[in-house]
Amino acid sequence: MKAMKSYVELDAKKPENGIFNADNAVKDPKLFQLKRFFRLVYPPQARPKILNLDCDIIDISSKGIRFAYNRRSYSCPESLRINEPVNLKIQFDDGEIVDVQVKILRCFEDVQLGKTCFAGSIIRGMSQHRINKEQARIHRYFPDFYKQQTTLEH
């Protein structure tokens, strides 16, 4: 039985040096989503809050999260250290609060947001059911959001 090819292997325009060409991924939707898990991007007005930090979630999957620190700080706060776990209390729009444990992978300045942001892997606490529920909510209340995103990418 043949193994499935990865998205990168499917790219016929892959450079000779073996480096993945991001331009080809944008042109071909099959190549665009390279993550193993669906990542739900939130419209700015619909972002869940992290109750124990002054942060909003930018995007989330069952295995990863990116969130923005709402204070105008251009340095990473001491409470969020790289490669250290942190417990987050996430409040979703329907009022449900989910406790998740996240390992912070990186801290970066998002120029578009003008905020310090964090990316982390979720160690425990986020279910795929919750992600699906959020995706349905975004499609219901913001039906044009994903259409605008794909239009901007091309």
Coordinates of C-alpha atoms in Angstrom, one line a residue:
M1 CA 0.0 0.0 0.0
K2 CA 1.4 3.4 -1.0
A3 CA 1.8 6.1 1.6
M4 CA -0.1 9.3 1.0
K5 CA 2.0 12.1 -0.4
S6 CA 2.4 15.2 1.7
Y7 CA 1.1 18.5 0.4
V8 CA 4.7 19.7 -0.3
E9 CA 5.3 16.5 -2.4
L10 CA 2.2 17.3 -4.5
D11 CA 3.7 20.6 -5.5
A12 CA 5.0 20.3 -9.1
K13 CA 6.7 23.7 -8.9
K14 CA 8.8 22.9 -5.9
P15 CA 12.3 24.4 -6.2
E16 CA 15.3 22.3 -6.9
N17 CA 16.8 23.0 -3.5
G18 CA 13.8 21.3 -1.8
I19 CA 12.5 24.5 -0.1
F20 CA 8.7 24.8 -0.1
N21 CA 7.5 27.7 -2.2
A22 CA 4.7 29.6 -0.4
D23 CA 3.5 31.3 -3.5
N24 CA 2.5 28.0 -5.0
A25 CA 0.5 27.1 -1.8
V26 CA -1.6 30.3 -2.1
K27 CA -2.4 29.5 -5.8
D28 CA -3.4 25.9 -5.0
P29 CA -5.9 25.5 -2.1
K30 CA -4.7 21.9 -1.5
L31 CA -1.3 23.2 -0.7
F32 CA -2.4 26.2 1.4
Q33 CA -3.4 24.3 4.6
L34 CA -0.2 22.6 5.6
K35 CA -1.1 22.1 9.3
R36 CA -2.4 18.7 10.3
F37 CA -5.3 20.2 12.2
F38 CA -7.9 22.7 11.0
R39 CA -7.1 26.2 12.3
L40 CA -10.1 28.4 13.0
V41 CA -9.3 32.1 12.4
Y42 CA -11.6 34.6 14.2
P43 CA -13.0 37.9 12.9
P44 CA -11.7 40.6 15.3
Q45 CA -15.2 41.3 16.7
A46 CA -15.8 37.6 17.5
R47 CA -12.6 36.6 19.3
P48 CA -12.9 34.6 22.5
K49 CA -11.3 36.1 25.6
I50 CA -8.7 34.6 27.9
L51 CA -10.0 35.4 31.3
N52 CA -6.8 35.0 33.3
L53 CA -4.7 37.2 30.9
D54 CA -5.6 40.4 29.1
C55 CA -5.6 38.5 25.7
D56 CA -7.9 37.7 22.8
I57 CA -7.6 34.6 20.6
I58 CA -6.5 35.2 17.0
D59 CA -6.9 31.6 15.9
I60 CA -7.2 28.1 17.4
S61 CA -7.2 24.4 16.6
S62 CA -7.5 21.4 18.8
K63 CA -3.6 21.4 19.0
G64 CA -2.5 25.0 18.7
I65 CA -3.4 28.6 19.5
R66 CA -2.3 32.1 18.7
F67 CA -3.4 35.0 20.9
A68 CA -2.8 38.7 21.2
Y69 CA -1.8 40.5 24.4
N70 CA -4.1 43.5 24.7
R71 CA -1.7 45.8 26.6
R72 CA 0.5 48.1 24.6
S73 CA 3.7 46.2 25.5
Y74 CA 6.4 45.5 23.0
S75 CA 8.1 42.9 25.1
C76 CA 6.9 39.5 26.2
P77 CA 5.4 39.5 29.7
E78 CA 7.3 37.5 32.4
S79 CA 4.3 35.3 33.1
L80 CA 4.5 33.8 29.5
R81 CA 7.9 32.2 29.0
I82 CA 9.0 30.3 25.9
N83 CA 8.8 26.5 26.2
E84 CA 6.9 26.8 29.5
P85 CA 3.4 25.6 30.1
V86 CA 0.7 28.1 31.1
N87 CA -3.0 27.5 32.1
L88 CA -5.5 29.6 30.2
K89 CA -9.2 30.1 30.9
I90 CA -10.9 30.7 27.6
Q91 CA -14.4 32.2 27.5
F92 CA -16.3 31.5 24.3
D93 CA -19.2 33.6 23.0
D94 CA -21.8 31.1 24.3
G95 CA -20.5 31.6 27.9
E96 CA -18.7 28.3 28.1
I97 CA -15.3 28.5 29.8
V98 CA -12.7 26.0 28.8
D99 CA -9.5 25.4 30.8
V100 CA -6.6 24.6 28.5
Q101 CA -2.9 24.0 29.2
V102 CA -0.6 25.6 26.5
K103 CA 3.1 25.4 25.9
I104 CA 4.3 28.8 24.7
L105 CA 6.4 28.3 21.5
R106 CA 7.1 31.8 20.5
C107 CA 6.4 35.5 21.2
F108 CA 6.3 38.0 18.3
E109 CA 5.2 41.4 17.4
D110 CA 2.3 41.4 15.0
V111 CA 2.7 44.6 12.9
Q112 CA -0.9 44.5 11.6
L113 CA -2.4 44.3 15.0
G114 CA 0.3 46.4 16.7
K115 CA 0.3 43.9 19.6
T116 CA 2.6 41.4 21.1
C117 CA 1.3 37.9 20.1
F118 CA 2.0 34.4 21.3
A119 CA 1.8 31.0 19.5
G120 CA 1.6 27.8 21.5
S121 CA 0.7 24.1 21.3
I122 CA -2.3 23.0 23.3
I123 CA -1.2 20.2 25.7
R124 CA -4.7 19.4 27.0
G125 CA -8.2 20.8 27.3
M126 CA -9.4 21.7 23.8
S127 CA -11.7 19.3 22.0
Q128 CA -12.4 19.1 18.3
H129 CA -16.1 19.3 19.1
R130 CA -15.5 22.8 20.6
I131 CA -13.6 23.9 17.4
N132 CA -16.5 22.6 15.2
K133 CA -19.0 24.4 17.4
E134 CA -17.0 27.7 17.0
Q135 CA -16.7 27.2 13.2
A136 CA -20.4 26.8 12.9
R137 CA -21.0 30.0 14.9
I138 CA -18.5 32.0 12.7
H139 CA -20.3 30.7 9.6
R140 CA -23.7 31.6 11.0
Y141 CA -22.9 35.1 12.3
F142 CA -20.2 36.1 9.9
P143 CA -21.0 34.4 6.6
D144 CA -18.8 36.5 4.5
F145 CA -15.7 36.4 6.7
Y146 CA -14.0 33.4 5.1
K147 CA -15.0 34.6 1.6
Q148 CA -13.2 37.9 2.3
Q149 CA -10.1 36.0 3.6
T150 CA -9.8 33.9 0.5
T151 CA -10.3 36.9 -1.7
L152 CA -7.5 38.7 0.1
E153 CA -5.1 35.8 -0.3
H154 CA -5.3 35.6 -4.1

